[in-house]
CSV table of N, CA and C in Angstrom, one decimal:
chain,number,residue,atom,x,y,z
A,1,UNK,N,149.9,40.7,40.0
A,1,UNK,CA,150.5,42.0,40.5
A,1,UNK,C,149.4,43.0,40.5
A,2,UNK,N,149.2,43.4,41.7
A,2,UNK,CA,148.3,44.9,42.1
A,2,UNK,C,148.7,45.6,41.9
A,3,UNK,N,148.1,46.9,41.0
A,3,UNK,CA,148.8,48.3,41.4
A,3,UNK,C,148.2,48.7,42.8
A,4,UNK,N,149.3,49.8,43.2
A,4,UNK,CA,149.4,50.0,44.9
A,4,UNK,C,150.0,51.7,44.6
A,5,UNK,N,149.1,52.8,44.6
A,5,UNK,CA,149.6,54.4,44.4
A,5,UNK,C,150.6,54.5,45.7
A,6,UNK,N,151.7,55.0,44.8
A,6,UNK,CA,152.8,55.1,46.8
A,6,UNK,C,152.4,56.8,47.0
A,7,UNK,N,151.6,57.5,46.7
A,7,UNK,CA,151.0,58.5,47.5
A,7,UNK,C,149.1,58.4,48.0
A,8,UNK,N,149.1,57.3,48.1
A,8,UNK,CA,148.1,56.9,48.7
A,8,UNK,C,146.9,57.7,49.7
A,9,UNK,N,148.4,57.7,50.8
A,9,UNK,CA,147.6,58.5,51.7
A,9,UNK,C,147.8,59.4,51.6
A,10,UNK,N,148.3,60.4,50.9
A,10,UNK,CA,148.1,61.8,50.4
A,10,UNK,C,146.8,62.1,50.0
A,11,UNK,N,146.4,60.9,49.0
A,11,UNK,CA,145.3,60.9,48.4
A,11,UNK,C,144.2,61.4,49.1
A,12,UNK,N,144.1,60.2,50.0
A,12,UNK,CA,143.0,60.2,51.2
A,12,UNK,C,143.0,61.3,52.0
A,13,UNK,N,144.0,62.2,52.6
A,13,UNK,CA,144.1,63.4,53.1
A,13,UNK,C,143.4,64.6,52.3
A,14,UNK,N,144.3,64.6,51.3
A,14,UNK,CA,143.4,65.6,50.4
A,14,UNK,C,142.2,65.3,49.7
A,15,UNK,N,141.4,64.3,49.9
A,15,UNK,CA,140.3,63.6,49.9
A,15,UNK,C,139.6,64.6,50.8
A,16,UNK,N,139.8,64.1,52.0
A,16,UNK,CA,139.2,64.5,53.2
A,16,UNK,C,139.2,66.2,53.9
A,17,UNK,N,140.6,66.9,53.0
A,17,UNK,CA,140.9,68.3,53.1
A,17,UNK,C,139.8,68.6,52.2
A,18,UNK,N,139.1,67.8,51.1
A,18,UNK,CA,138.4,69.1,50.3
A,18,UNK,C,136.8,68.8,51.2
A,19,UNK,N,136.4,67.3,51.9
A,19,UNK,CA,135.1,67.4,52.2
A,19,UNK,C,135.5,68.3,53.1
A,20,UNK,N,136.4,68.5,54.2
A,20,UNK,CA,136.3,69.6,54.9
A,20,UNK,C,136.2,70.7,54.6
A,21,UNK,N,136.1,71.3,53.8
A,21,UNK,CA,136.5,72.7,53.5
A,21,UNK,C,134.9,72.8,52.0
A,22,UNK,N,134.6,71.8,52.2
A,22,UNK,CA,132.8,71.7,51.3
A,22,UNK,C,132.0,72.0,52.5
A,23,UNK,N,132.6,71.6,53.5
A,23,UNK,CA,131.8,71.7,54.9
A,23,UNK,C,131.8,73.1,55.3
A,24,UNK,N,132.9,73.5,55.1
A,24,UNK,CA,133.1,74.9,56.1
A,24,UNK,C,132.4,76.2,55.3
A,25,UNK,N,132.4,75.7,53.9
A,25,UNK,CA,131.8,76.4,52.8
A,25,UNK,C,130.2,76.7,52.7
A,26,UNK,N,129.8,75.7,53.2
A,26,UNK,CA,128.6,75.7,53.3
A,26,UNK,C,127.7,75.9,54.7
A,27,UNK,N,128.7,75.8,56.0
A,27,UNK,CA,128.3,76.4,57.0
A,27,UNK,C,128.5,78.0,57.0
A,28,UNK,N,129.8,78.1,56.4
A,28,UNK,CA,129.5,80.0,55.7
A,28,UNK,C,128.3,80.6,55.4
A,29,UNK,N,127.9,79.8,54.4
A,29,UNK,CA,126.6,80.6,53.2
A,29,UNK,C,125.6,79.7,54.4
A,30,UNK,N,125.1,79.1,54.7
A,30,UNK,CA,124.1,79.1,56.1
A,30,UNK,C,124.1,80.2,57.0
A,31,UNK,N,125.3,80.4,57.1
A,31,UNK,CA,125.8,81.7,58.2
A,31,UNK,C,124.8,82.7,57.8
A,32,UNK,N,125.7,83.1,56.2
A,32,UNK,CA,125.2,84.3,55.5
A,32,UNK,C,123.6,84.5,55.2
A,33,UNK,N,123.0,83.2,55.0
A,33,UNK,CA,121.2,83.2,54.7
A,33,UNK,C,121.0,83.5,55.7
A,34,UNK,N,121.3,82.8,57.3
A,34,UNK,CA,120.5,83.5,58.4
A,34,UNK,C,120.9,84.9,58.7
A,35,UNK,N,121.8,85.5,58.6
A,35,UNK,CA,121.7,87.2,58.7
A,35,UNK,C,120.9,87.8,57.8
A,36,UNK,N,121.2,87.5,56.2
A,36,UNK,CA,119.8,87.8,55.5
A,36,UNK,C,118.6,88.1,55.8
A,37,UNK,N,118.1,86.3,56.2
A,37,UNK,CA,116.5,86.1,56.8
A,37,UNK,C,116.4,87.5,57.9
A,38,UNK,N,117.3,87.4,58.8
A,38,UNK,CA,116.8,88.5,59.7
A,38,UNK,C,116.9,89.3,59.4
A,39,UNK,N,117.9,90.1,58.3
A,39,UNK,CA,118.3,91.5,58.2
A,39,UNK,C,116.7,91.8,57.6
A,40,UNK,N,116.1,91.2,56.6
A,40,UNK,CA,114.5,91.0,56.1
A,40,UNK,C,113.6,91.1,56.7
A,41,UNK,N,113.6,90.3,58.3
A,41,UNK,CA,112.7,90.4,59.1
A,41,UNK,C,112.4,91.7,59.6
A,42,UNK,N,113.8,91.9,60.0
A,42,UNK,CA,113.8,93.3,61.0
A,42,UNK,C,113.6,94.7,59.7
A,43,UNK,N,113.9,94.6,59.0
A,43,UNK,CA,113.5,95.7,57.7
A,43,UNK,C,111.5,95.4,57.4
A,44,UNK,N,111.0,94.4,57.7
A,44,UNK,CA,109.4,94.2,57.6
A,44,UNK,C,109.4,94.4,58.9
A,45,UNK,N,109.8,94.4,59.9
A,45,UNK,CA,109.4,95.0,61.4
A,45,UNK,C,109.7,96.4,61.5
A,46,UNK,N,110.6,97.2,60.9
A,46,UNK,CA,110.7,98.4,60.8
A,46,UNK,C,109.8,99.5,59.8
A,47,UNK,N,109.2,98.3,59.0
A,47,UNK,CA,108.5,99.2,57.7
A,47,UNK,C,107.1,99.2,58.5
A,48,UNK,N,107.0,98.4,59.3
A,48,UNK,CA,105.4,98.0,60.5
A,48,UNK,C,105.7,99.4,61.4
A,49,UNK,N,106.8,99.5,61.9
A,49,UNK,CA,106.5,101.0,62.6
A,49,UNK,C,106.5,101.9,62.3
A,50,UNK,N,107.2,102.4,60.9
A,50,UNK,CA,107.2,103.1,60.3
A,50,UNK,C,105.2,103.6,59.4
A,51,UNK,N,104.9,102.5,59.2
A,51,UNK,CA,103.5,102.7,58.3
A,51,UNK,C,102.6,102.6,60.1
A,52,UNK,N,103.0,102.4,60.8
A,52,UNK,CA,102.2,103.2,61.9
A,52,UNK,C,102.1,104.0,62.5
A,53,UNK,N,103.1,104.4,62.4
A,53,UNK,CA,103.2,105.9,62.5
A,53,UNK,C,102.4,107.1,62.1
A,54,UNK,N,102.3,106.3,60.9
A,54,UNK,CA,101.7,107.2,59.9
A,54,UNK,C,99.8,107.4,60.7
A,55,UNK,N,99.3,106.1,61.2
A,55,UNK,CA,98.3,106.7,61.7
A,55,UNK,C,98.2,107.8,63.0
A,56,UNK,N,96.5,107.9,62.8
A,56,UNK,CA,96.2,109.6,63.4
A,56,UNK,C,96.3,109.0,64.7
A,57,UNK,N,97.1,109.0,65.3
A,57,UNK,CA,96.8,108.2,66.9
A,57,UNK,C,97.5,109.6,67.8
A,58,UNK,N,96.7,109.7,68.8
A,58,UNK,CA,97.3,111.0,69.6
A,58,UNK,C,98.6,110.1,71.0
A,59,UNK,N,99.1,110.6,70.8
A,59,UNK,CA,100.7,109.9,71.6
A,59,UNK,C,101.0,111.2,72.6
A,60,UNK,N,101.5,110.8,73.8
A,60,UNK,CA,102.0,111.7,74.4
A,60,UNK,C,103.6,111.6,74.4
A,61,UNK,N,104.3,112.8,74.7
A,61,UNK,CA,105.8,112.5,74.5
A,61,UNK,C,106.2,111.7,75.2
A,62,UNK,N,106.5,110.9,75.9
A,62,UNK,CA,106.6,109.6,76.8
A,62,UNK,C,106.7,108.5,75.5
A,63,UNK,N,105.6,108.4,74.9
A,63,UNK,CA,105.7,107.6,74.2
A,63,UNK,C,106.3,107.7,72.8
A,64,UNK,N,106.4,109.1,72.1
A,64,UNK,CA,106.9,109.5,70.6
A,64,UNK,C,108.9,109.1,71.2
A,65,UNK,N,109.1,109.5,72.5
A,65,UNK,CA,110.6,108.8,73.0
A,65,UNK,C,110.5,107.8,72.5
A,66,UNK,N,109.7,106.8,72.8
A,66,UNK,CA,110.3,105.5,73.4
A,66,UNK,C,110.2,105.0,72.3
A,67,UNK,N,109.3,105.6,71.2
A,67,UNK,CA,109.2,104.9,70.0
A,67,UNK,C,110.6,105.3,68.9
A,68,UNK,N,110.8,106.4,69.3
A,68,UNK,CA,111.9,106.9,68.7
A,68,UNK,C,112.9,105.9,68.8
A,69,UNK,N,113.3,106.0,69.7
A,69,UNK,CA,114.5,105.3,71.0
A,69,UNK,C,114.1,103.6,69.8
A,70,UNK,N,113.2,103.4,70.1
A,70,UNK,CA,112.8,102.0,69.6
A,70,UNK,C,113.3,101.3,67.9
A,71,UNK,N,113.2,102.8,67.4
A,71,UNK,CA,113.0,103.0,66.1
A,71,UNK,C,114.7,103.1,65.8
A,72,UNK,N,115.6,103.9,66.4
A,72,UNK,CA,117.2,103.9,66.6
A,72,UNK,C,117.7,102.7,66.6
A,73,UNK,N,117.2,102.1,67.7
A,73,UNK,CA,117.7,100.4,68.0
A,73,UNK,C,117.7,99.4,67.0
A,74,UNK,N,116.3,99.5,66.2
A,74,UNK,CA,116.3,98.7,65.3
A,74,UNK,C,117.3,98.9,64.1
A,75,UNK,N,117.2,100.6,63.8
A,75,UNK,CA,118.5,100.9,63.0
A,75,UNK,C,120.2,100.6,63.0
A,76,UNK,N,119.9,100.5,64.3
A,76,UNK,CA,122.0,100.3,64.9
A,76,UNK,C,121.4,98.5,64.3
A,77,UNK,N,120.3,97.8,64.5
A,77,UNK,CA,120.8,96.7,64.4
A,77,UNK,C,121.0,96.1,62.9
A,78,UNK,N,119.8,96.6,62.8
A,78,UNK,CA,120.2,96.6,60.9
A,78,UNK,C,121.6,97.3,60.4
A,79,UNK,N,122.3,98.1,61.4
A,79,UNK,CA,123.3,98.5,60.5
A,79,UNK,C,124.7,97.0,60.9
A,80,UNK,N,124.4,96.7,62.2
A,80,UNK,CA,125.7,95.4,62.9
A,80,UNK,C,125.3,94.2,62.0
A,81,UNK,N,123.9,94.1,61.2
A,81,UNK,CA,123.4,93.5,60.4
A,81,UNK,C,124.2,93.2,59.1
A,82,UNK,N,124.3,94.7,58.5
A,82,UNK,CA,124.7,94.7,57.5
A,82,UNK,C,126.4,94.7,57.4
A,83,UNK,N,127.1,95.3,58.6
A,83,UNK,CA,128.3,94.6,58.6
A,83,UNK,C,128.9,93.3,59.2
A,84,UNK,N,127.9,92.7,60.0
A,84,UNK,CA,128.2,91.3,59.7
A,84,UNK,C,127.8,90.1,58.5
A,85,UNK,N,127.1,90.8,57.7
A,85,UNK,CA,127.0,90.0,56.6
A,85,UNK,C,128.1,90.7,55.5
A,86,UNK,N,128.9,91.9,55.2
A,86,UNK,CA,130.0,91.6,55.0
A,86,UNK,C,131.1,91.1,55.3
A,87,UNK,N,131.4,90.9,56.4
A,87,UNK,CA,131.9,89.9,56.9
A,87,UNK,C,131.7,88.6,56.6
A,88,UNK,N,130.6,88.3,56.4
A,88,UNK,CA,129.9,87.1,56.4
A,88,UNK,C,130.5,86.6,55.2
A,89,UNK,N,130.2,87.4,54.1
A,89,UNK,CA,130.6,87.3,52.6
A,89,UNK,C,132.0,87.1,52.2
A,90,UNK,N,132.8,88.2,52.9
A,90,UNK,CA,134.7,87.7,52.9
A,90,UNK,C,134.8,86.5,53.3
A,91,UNK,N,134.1,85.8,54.2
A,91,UNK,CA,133.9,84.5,54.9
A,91,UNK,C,133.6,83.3,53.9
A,92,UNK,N,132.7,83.6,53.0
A,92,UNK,CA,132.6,83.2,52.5
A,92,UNK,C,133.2,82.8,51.1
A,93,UNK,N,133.7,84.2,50.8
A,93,UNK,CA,134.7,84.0,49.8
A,93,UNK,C,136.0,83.6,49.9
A,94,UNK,N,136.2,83.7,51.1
A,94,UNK,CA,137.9,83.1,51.2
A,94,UNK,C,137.6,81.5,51.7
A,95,UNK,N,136.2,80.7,52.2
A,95,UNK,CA,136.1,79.1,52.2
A,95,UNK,C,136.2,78.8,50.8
A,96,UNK,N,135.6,79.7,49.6
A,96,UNK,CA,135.2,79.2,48.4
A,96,UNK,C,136.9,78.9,47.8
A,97,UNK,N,137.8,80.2,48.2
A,97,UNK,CA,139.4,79.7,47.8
A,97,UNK,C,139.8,78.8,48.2
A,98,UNK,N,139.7,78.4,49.7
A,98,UNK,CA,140.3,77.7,50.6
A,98,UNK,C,139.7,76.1,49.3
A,99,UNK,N,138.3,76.1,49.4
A,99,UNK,CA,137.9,74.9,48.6
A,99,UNK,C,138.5,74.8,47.1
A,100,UNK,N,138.9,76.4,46.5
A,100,UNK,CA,139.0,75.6,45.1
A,100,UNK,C,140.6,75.5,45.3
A,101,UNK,N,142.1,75.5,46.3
A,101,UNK,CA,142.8,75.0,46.5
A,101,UNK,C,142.8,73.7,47.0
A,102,UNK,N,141.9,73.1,47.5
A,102,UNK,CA,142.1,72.3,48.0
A,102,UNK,C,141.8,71.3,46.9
A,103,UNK,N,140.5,71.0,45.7
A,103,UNK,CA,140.0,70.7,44.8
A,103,UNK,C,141.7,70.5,43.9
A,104,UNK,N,141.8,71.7,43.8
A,104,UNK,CA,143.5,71.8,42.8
A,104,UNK,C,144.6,70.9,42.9
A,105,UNK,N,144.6,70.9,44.8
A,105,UNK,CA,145.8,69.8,45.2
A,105,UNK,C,145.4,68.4,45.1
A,106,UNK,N,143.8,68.3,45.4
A,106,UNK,CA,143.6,67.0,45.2
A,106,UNK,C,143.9,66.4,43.7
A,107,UNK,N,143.4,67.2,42.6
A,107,UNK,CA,143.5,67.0,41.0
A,107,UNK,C,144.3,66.8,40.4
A,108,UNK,N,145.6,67.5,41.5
A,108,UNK,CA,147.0,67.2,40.9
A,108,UNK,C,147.5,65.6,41.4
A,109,UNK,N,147.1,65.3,42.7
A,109,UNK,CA,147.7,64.0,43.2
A,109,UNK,C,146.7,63.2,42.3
A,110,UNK,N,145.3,63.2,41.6
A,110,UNK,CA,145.1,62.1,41.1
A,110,UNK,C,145.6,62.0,39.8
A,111,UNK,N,145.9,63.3,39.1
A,111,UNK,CA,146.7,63.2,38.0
A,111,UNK,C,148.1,62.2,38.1
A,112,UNK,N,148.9,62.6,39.3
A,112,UNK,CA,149.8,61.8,39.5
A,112,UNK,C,149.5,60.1,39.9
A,113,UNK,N,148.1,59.9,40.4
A,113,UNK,CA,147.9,58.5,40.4
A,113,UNK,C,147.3,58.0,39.2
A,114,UNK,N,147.0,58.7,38.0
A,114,UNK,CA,146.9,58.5,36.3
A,114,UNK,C,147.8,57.9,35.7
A,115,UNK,N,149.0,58.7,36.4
A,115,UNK,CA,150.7,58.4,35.3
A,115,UNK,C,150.8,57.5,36.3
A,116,UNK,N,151.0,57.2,37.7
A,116,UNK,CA,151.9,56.3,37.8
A,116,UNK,C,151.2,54.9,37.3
A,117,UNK,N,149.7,54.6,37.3
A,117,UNK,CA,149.0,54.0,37.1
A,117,UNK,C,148.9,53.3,35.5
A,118,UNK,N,149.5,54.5,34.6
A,118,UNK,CA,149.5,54.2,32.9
A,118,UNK,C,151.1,53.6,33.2
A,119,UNK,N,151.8,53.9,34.0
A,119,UNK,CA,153.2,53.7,33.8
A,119,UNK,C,153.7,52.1,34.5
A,120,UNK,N,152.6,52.1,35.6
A,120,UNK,CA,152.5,50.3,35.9
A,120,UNK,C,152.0,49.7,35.3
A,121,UNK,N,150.7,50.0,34.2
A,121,UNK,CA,150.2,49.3,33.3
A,121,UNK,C,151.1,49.1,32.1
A,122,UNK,N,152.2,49.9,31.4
A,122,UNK,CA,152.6,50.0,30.5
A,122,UNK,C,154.1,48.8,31.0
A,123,UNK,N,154.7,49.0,32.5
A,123,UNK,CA,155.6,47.8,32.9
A,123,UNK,C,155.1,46.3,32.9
A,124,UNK,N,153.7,45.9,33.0
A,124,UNK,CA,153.1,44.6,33.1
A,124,UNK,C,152.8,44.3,32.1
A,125,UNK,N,152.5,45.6,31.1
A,125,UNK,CA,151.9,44.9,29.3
A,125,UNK,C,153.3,44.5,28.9
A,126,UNK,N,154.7,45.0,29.2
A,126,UNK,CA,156.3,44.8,28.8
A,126,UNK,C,156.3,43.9,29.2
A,127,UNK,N,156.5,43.2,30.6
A,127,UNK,CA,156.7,42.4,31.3
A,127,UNK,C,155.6,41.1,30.3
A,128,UNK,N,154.5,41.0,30.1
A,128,UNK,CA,153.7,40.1,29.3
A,128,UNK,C,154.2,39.9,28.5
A,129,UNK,N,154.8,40.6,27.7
A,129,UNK,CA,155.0,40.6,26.3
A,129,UNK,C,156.5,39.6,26.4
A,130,UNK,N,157.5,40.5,27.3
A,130,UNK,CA,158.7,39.7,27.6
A,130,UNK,C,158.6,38.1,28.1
A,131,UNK,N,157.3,37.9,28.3
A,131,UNK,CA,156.9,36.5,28.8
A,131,UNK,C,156.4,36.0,27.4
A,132,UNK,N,155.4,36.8,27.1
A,132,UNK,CA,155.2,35.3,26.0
A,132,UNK,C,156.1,35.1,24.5
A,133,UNK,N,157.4,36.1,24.9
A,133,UNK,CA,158.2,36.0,23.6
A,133,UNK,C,159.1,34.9,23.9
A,134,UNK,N,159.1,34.9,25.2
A,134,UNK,CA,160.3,33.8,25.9
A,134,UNK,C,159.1,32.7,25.3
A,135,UNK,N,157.9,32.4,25.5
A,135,UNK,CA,157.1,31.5,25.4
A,135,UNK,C,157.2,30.8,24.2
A,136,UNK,N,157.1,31.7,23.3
A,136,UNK,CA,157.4,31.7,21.9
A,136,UNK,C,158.3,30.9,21.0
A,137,UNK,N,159.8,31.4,22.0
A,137,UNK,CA,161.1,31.7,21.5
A,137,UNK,C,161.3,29.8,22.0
A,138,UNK,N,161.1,29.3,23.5
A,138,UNK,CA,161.0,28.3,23.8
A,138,UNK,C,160.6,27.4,23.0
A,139,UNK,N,159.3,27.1,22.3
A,139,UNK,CA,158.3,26.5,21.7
A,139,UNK,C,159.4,26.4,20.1
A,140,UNK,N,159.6,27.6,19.6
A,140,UNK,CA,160.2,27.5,18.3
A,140,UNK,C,161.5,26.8,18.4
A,141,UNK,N,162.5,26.8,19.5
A,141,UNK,CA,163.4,25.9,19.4
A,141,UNK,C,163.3,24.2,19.3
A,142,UNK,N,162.0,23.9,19.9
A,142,UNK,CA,161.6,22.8,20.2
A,142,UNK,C,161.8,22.0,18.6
């Protein structure tokens, strides 16, 4: 006699609900390091025009615009930067829930495949025992 868990395929679903949601979790935080990486780049590209500035270079207004203008852009994008990586982070913290529910339901159904599993074991050690008393009980009448 096999044991055979009759939530089986529950098992396997919420098996497969947590690798999905390990997946989604970790395409999050990939999300979140590439806005990082760039929010860093574009902050070391801004600190480049910024310390050039600084040199004695004669500019005509034509150009102190465009540099300006240049200098704004980079700012609006560092700022879409920085609220998409809050975003990024709610994102990420609500996969990390989404995962440790999913971890929860799974832990409950294997707990339930523990008991039912000690409770089939504990009917076949009976069932043995009811066998070899009969075995026993036969033998001693003999």
């Amino acid at each position: 006699m096999k044991f055979q868990f009759s939530l089986d395929s529950v098992l396997k679903v919420r098996n497969h609900e947590q690798k999905m949601k390990k997946q989604k979790l970790a395409e999050e935080m990939a999300h979140k390091q590439e806005i990082i990486k760039l929010r860093e780049q574009i902050k070391d590209k801004l600190s480049g025009y910024l310390q050039d500035d600084d040199s004695e270079q004669i500019m005509n207004v034509q150009q102190v615009r465009q540099k300006a203008a240049h200098i704004q852009q980079v700012h609006e994008k560092m700022k879409k930067l920085s609220d998409e990586l809050g975003r990024a982070d709610l994102k990420v913290s609500k996969a990390r829930k989404h995962l440790a529910d999913a971890h929860k339901n799974l832990h409950i159904i294997e707990k339930v495949k523990e008991f039912e599993h000690a409770a089939f074991k504990e009917n076949v050690d009976r069932e043995e025992q009811k066998f070899m008393d009969e075995i026993a009980t036969q033998s001693y009448s003999r």
